[in-house]
CSV table of C-alpha atoms in Angstrom, one decimal:
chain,number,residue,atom,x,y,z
A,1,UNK,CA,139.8,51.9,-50.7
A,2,UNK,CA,137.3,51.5,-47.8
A,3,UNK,CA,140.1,49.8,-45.7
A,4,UNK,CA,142.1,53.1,-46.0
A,5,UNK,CA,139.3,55.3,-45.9
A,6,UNK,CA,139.0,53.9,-42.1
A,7,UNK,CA,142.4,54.2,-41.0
A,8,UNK,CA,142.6,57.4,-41.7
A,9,UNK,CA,139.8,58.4,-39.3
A,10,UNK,CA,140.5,59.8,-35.8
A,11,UNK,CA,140.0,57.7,-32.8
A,12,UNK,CA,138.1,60.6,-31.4
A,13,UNK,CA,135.4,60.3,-34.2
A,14,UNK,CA,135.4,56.6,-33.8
A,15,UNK,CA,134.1,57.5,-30.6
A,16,UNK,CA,132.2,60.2,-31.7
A,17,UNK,CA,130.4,58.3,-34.3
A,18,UNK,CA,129.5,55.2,-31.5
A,19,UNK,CA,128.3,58.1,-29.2
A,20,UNK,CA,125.7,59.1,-32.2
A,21,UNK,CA,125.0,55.8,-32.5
A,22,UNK,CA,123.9,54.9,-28.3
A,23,UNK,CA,121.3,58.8,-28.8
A,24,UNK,CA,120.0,57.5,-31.9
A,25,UNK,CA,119.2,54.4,-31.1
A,26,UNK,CA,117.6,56.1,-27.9
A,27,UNK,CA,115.7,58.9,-30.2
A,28,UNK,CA,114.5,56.8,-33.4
A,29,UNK,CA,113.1,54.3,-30.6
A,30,UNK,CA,111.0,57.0,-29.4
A,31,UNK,CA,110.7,58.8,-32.6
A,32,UNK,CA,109.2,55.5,-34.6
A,33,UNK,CA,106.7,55.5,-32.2
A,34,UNK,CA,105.6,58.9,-30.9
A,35,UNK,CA,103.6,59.5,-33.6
A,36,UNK,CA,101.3,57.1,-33.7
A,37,UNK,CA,101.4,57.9,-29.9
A,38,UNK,CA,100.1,61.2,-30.5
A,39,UNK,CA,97.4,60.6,-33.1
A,40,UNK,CA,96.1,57.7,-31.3
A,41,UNK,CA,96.5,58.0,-27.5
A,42,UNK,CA,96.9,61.5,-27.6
A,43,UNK,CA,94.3,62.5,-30.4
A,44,UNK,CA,96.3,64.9,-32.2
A,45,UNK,CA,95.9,65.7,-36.1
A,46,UNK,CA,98.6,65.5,-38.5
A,47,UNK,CA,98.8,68.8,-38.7
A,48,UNK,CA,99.4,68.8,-35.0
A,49,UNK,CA,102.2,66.3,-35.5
A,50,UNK,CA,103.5,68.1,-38.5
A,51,UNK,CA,103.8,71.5,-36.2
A,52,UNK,CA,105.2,69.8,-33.3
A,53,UNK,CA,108.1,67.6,-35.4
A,54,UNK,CA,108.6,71.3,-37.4
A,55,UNK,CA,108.6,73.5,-34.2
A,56,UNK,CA,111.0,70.8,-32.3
A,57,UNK,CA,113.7,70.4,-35.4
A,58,UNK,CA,114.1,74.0,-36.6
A,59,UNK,CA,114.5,74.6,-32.0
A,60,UNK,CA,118.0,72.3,-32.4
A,61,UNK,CA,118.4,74.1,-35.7
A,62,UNK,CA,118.6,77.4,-33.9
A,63,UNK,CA,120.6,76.4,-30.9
A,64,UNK,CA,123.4,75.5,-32.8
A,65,UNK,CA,124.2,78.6,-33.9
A,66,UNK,CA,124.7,80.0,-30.4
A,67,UNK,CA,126.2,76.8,-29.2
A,68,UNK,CA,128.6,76.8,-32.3
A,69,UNK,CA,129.6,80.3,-31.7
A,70,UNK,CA,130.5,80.3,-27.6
A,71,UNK,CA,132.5,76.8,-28.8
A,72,UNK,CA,134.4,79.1,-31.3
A,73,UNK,CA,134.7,81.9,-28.3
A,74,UNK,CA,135.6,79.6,-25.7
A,75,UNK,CA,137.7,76.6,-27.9
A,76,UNK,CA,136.2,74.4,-26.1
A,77,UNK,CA,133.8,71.7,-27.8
A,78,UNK,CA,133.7,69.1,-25.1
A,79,UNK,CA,131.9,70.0,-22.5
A,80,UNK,CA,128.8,71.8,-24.8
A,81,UNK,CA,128.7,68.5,-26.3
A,82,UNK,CA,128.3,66.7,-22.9
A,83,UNK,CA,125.5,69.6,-22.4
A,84,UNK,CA,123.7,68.8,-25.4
A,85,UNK,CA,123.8,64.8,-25.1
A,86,UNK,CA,122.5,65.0,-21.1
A,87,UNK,CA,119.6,67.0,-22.0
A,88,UNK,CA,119.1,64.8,-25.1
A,89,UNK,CA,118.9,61.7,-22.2
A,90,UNK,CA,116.9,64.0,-19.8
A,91,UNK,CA,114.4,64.2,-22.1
A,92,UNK,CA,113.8,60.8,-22.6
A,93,UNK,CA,112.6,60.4,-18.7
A,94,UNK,CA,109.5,62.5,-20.0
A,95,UNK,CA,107.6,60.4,-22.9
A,96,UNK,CA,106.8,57.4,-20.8
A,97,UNK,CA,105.3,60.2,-18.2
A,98,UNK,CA,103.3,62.4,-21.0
A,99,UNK,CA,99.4,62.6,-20.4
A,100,UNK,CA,99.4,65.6,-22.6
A,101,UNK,CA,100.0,67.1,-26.1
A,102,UNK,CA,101.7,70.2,-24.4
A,103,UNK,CA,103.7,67.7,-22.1
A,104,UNK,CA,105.0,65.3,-25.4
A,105,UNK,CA,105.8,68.8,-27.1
A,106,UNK,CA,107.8,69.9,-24.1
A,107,UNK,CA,109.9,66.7,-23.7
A,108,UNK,CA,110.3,67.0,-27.9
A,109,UNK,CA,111.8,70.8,-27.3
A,110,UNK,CA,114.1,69.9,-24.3
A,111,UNK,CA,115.2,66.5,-26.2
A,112,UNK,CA,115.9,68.9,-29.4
A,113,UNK,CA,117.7,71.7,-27.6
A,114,UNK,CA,120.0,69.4,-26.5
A,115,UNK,CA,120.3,68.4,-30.1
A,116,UNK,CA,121.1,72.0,-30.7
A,117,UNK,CA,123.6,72.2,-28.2
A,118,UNK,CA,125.8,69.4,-29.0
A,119,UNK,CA,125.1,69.8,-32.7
A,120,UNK,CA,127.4,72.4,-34.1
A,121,UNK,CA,130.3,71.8,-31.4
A,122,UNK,CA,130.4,67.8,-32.8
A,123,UNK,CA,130.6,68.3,-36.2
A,124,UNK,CA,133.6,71.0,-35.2
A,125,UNK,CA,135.2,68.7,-33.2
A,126,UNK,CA,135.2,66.2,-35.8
A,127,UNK,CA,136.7,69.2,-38.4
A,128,UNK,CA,139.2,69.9,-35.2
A,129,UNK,CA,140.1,66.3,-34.8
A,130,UNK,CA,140.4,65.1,-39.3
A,131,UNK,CA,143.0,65.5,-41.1
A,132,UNK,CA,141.7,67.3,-44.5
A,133,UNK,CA,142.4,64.2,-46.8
A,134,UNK,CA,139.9,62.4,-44.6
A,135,UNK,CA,136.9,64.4,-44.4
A,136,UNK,CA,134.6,62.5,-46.4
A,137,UNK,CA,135.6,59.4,-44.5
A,138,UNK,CA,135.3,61.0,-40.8
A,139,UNK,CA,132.1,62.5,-41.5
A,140,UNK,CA,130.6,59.6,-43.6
A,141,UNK,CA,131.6,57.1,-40.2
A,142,UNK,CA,129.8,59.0,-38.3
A,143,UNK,CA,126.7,59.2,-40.5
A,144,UNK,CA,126.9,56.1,-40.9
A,145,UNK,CA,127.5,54.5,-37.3
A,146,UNK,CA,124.4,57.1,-36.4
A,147,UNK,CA,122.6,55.5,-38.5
A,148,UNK,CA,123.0,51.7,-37.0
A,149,UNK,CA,121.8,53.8,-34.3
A,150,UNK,CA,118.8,54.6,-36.2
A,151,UNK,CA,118.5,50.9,-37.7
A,152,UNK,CA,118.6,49.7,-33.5
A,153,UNK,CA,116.0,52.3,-32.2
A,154,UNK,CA,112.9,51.0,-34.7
A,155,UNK,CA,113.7,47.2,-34.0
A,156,UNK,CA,113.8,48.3,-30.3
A,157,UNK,CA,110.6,49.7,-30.5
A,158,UNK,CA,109.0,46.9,-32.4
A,159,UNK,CA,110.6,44.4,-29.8
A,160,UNK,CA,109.3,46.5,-27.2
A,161,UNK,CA,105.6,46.6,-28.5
A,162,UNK,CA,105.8,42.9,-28.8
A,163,UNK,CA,107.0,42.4,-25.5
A,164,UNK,CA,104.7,44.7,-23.7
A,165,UNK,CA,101.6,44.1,-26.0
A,166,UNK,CA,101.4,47.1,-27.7
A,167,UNK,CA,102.5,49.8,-24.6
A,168,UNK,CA,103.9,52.7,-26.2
A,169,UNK,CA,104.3,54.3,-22.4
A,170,UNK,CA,106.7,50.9,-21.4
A,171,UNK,CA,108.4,51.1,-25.1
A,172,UNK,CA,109.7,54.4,-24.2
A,173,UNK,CA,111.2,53.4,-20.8
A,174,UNK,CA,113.4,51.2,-22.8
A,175,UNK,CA,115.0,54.2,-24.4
A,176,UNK,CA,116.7,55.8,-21.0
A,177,UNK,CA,119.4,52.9,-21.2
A,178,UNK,CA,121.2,54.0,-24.4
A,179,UNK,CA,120.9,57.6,-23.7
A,180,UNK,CA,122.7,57.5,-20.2
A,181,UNK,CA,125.5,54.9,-22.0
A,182,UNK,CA,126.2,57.4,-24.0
A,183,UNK,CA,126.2,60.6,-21.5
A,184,UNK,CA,129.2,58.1,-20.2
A,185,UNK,CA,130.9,57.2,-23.4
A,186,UNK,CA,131.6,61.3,-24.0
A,187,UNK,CA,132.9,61.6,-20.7
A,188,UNK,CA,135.3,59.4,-20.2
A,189,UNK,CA,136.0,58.6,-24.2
A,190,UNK,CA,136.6,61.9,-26.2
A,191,UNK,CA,139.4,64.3,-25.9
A,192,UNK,CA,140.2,67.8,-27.9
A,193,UNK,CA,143.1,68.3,-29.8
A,194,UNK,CA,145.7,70.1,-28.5
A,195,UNK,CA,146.5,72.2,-31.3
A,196,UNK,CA,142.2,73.4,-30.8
A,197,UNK,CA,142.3,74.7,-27.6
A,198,UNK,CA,145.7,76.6,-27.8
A,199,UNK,CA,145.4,80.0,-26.9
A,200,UNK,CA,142.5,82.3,-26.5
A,201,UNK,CA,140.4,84.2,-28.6
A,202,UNK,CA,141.2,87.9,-28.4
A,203,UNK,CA,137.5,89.0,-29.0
A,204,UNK,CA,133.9,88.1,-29.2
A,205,UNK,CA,133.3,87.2,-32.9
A,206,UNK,CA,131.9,89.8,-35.0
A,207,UNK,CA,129.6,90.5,-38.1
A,208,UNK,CA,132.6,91.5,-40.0
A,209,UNK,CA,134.2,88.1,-39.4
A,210,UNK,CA,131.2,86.7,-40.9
A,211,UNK,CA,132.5,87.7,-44.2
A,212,UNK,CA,135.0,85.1,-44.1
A,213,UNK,CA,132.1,82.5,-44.7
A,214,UNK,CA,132.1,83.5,-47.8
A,215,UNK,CA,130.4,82.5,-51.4
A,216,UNK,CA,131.7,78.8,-50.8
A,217,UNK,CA,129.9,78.7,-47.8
A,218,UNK,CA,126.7,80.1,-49.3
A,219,UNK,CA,126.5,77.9,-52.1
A,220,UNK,CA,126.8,74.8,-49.7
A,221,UNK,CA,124.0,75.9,-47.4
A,222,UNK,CA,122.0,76.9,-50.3
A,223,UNK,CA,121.6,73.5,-51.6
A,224,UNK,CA,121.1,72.2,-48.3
A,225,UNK,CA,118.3,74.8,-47.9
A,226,UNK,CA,116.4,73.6,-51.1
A,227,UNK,CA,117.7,69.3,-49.5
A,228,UNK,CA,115.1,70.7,-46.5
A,229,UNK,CA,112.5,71.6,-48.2
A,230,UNK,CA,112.0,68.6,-50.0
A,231,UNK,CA,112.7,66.2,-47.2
A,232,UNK,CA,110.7,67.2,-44.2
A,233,UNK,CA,110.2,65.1,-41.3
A,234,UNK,CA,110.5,60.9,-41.3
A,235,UNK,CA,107.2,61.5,-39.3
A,236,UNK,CA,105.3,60.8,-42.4
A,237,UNK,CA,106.6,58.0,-43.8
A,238,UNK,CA,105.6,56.8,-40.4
A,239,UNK,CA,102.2,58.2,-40.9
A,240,UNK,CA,102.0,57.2,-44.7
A,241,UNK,CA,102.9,53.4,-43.4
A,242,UNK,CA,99.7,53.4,-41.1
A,243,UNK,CA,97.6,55.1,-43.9
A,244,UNK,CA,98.5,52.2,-46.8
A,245,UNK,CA,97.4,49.6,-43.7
A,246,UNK,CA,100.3,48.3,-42.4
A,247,UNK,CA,99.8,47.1,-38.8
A,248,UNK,CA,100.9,49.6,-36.1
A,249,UNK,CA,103.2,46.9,-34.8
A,250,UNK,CA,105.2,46.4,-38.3
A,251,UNK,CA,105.0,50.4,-38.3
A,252,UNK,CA,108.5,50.5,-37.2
A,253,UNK,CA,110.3,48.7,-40.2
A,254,UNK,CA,109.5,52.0,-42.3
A,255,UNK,CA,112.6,53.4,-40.0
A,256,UNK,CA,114.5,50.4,-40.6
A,257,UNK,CA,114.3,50.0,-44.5
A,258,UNK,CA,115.6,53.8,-44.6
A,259,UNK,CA,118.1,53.3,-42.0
A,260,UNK,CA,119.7,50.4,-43.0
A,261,UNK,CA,119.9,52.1,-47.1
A,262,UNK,CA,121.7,55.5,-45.3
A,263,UNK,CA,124.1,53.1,-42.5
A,264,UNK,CA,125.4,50.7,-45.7
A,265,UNK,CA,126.0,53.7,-47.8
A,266,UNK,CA,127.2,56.7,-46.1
A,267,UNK,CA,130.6,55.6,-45.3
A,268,UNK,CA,131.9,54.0,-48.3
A,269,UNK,CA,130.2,57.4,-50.2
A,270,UNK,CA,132.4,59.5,-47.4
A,271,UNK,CA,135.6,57.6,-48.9
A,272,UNK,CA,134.7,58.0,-52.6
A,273,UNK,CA,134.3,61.7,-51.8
A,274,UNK,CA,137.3,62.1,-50.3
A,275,UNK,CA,138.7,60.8,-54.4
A,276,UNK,CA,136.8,63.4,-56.1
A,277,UNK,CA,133.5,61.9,-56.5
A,278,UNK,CA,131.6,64.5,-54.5
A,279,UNK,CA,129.5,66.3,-57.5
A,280,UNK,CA,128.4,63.1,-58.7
A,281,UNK,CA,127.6,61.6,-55.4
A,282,UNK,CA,125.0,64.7,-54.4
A,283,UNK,CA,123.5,64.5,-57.6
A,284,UNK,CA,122.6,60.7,-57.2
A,285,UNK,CA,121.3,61.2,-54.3
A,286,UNK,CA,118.9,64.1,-55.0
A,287,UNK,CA,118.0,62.0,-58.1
A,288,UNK,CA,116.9,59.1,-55.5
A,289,UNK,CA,114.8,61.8,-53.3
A,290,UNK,CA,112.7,61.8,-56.4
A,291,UNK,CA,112.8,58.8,-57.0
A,292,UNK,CA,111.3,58.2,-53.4
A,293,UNK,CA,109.1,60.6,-53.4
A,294,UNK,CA,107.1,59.3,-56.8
A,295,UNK,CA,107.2,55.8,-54.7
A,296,UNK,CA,105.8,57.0,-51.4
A,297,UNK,CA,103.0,58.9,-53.5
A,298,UNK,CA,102.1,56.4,-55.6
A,299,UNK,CA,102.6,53.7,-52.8
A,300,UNK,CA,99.1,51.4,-52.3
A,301,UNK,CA,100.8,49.0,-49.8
A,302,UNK,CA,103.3,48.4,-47.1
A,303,UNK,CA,106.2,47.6,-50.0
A,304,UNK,CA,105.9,50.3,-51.9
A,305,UNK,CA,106.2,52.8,-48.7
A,306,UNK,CA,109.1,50.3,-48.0
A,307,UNK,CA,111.0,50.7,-51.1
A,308,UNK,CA,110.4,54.4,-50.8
A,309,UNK,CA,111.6,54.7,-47.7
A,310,UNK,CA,115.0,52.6,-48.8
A,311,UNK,CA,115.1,55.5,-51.3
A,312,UNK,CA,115.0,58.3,-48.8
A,313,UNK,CA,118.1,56.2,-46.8
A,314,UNK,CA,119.8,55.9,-50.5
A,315,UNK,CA,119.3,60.1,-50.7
A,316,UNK,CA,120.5,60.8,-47.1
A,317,UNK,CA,123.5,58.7,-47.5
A,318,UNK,CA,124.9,60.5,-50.7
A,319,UNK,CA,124.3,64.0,-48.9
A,320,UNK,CA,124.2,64.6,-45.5
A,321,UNK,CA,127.5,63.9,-44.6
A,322,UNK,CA,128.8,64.8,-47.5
A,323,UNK,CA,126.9,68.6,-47.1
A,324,UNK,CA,128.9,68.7,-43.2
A,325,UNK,CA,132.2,67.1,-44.8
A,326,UNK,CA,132.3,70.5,-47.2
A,327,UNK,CA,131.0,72.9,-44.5
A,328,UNK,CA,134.2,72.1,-42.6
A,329,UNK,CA,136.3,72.3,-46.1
A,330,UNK,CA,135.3,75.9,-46.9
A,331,UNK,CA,135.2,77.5,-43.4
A,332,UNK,CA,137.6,79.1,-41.5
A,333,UNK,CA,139.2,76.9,-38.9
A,334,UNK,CA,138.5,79.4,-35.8
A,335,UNK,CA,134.8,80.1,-37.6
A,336,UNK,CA,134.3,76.3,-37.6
A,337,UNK,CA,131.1,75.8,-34.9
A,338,UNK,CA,130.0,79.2,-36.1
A,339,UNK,CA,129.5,78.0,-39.7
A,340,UNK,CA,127.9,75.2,-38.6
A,341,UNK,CA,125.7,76.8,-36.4
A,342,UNK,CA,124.5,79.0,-39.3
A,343,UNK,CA,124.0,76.3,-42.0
A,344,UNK,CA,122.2,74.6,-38.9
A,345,UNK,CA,120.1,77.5,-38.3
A,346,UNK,CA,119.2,77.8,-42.2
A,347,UNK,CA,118.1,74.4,-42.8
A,348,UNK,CA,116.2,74.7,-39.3
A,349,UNK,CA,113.8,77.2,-40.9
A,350,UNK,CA,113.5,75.1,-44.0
A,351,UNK,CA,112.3,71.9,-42.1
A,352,UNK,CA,110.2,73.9,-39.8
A,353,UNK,CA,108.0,75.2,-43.4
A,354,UNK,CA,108.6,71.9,-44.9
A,355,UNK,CA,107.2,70.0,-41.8
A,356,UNK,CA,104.4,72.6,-41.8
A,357,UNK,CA,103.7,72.6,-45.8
A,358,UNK,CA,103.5,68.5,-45.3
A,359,UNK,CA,101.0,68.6,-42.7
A,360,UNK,CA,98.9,71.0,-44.5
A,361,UNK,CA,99.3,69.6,-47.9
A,362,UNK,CA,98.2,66.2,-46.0
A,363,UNK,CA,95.1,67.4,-44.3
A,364,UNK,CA,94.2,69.9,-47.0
A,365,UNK,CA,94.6,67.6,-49.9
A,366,UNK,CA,95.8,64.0,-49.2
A,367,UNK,CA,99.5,62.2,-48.7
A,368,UNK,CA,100.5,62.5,-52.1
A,369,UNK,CA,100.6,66.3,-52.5
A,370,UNK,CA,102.9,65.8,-49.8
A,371,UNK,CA,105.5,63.8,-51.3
A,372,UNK,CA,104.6,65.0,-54.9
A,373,UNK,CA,105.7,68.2,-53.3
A,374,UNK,CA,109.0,66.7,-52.0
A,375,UNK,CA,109.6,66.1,-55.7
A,376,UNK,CA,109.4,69.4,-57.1
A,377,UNK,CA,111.6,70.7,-54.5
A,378,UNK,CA,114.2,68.4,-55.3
A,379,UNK,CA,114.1,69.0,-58.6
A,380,UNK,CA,114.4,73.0,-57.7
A,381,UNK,CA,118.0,71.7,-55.8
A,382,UNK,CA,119.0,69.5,-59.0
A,383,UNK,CA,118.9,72.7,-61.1
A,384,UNK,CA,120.5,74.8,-58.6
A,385,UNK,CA,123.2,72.0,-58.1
A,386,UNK,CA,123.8,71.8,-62.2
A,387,UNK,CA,123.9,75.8,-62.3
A,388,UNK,CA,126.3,76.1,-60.0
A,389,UNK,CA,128.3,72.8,-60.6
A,390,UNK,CA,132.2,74.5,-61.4
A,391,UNK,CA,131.3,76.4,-57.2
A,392,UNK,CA,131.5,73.0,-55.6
A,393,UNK,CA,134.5,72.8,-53.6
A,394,UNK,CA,136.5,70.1,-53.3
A,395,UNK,CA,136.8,68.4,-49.8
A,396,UNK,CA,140.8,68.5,-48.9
């Protein structure tokens, strides 16, 4: 089945997907590290951190919908993706320079616009390029190869402390090389379809065309909404690592339990999607966000913030691919980076007051309100996702 399931994906999302994985690789390098940056070079709190992580994500979240939209106006994907991934590599000059909070939040915003930009107009490109009896499979490849991305960026960063003794200025230099491989690898590697850039659209798009998202659509991004709220930034299972005592030179293997869970899982959960397995798959995996959750609370040591962790990979390889696999089932081919720019834009705000609520909750009360928190929103989505159940659309 797995065998299958990859030849029937697009040479343009093999690409694609090794694209993700070079500006992972580059982002979870810096991102394993630049919290620990901030609270103890920088001195900010972890309310601070939680702001700046919330305030950065829910930026991409919002850029995709305008990106998404002039890639729908336009037809063209392609070169708003090149956009996006250059300022994502930009960015990454900055950290190793930052003297500053404001500085480190400013290098965060530019690196996440870029996310924004190249956001939407992907995961249409990908819906452009698939066949619909492979959506599952195309968007669970690319999860997944992102993901060995995001498995390569935290053992980067823990050979880079090693190597330069603990330097979190020379681990972050480290990170310019993958981001400019992959500026090069969507310029000279991905091509549109044909068949997506024929002819020209006849008018801006309207509100009224909005209506052709329609209760499909909603239902999707509604249970991604709730997904949001319960899962707010990796940040603090960073933090939540240093809190239990782990050294800050092991800190990094946090990322790379949860990584490796989400890479081994997401394509071969694509595939069994893709054979009607969808409703069952989502529910597993909120059912393993609570189950990480209750770990990371209850955690007292570096392995039970590792096996949580694991759990969090387990949760984000049953769903998010699967969540952008159905956006591109139920929207309109022409509406394509529009719908993803709006189910972008409504999970922005959620992680923006998710991130927020965690720092709070954190400061106000201790680490596991936090993730005790995290569970009850879950649960929320579990109910929603049972009361709604026969409203799941099929992939193809």
């Amino acid at each position: 089945m797995l065998t299958d399931g990859w030849r029937r994906v697009p040479r343009g999302v093999v690409v694609l997907g090794f694209v993700s994985l070079l500006m992972d690789a580059s982002s979870e390098l810096v991102h394993a590290l630049l919290p620990l940056f901030m609270v103890t070079v920088l001195g900010a709190s972890t309310l601070v951190v939680g702001v700046i992580e919330g305030i950065a994500e829910a930026t991409a979240m919002v850029v995709k919908v305008f990106s998404g939209y002039l890639s729908d106006l336009t037809r063209r994907r392609k070169p708003l993706v090149l956009l996006g991934y250059g300022l994502g590599a930009a960015s990454k000059l900055a950290f190793p320079l930052a003297t500053t909070l404001g500085f480190v939040a400013g290098a965060r915003f530019v690196d996440r616009i870029g996310k924004g930009i190249r956001g939407a107009p992907r995961d249409a490109l990908i819906a452009d390029l698939t066949p619909p009896e492979a959506r599952g499979a195309s968007f669970g490849l690319r999860q997944a190869l992102d993901t060995v991305g995001a498995i390569a960026g935290p053992l980067l960063a823990l050979g880079a402390m090693a190597w330069f003794a603990g330097d979190f200025r020379a681990a972050f230099w480290i990170a310019v090389i993958p981001a400019v491989l992959c500026v090069l690898l969507i310029a000279l590697g991905v091509e549109e379809p044909a068949h997506a850039q024929a002819g020209k659209p006849q008018a801006p798009i309207t509100l009224a065309d909005l209506h052709r998202l329609d209760r499909r659509f909603v239902i999707v991004t509604a249970i991604a909404v709730l997904l949001t709220l319960a899962r707010f930034s990796e940040a603090f299972l960073v933090l939540r690592a240093q809190g239990v005592g782990m050294a800050l030179a092991s800190v990094p293997w946090v990322m790379v339990a949860m990584t490796i869970v989400y890479a081994l899982v997401a394509f071969p959960a694509g595939v069994l999607a893709d054979h009607g397995h969808l409703p069952r798959l989502i529910a597993g995996g909120l059912a393993a966000l609570v189950a990480g959750d209750v770990v990371l609370a209850q955690a007292a040591g570096p392995t039970g913030v590792l096996a949580g962790a694991a759990l969090w990979g387990l949760h984000l390889a049953l769903t998010q691919g699967l969540l952008s696999a159905l956006v591109a089932a139920v929207a309109p081919p022409d509406l394509r980076g529009t719908a993803f720019g709006v189910f972008n834009l409504a999970c922005g705000v959620a992680l923006f007051l998710a991130s927020a609520l965690a720092g709070l909750l954190w400061e106000a009360i201790g680490p596991q309100a936090t993730f005790y928190t995290g569970a009850g929103f879950t649960l929320l989505a579990m109910a929603g996702l049972w009361w709604r159940r026969r409203d799941i659309p099929a992939l193809a």
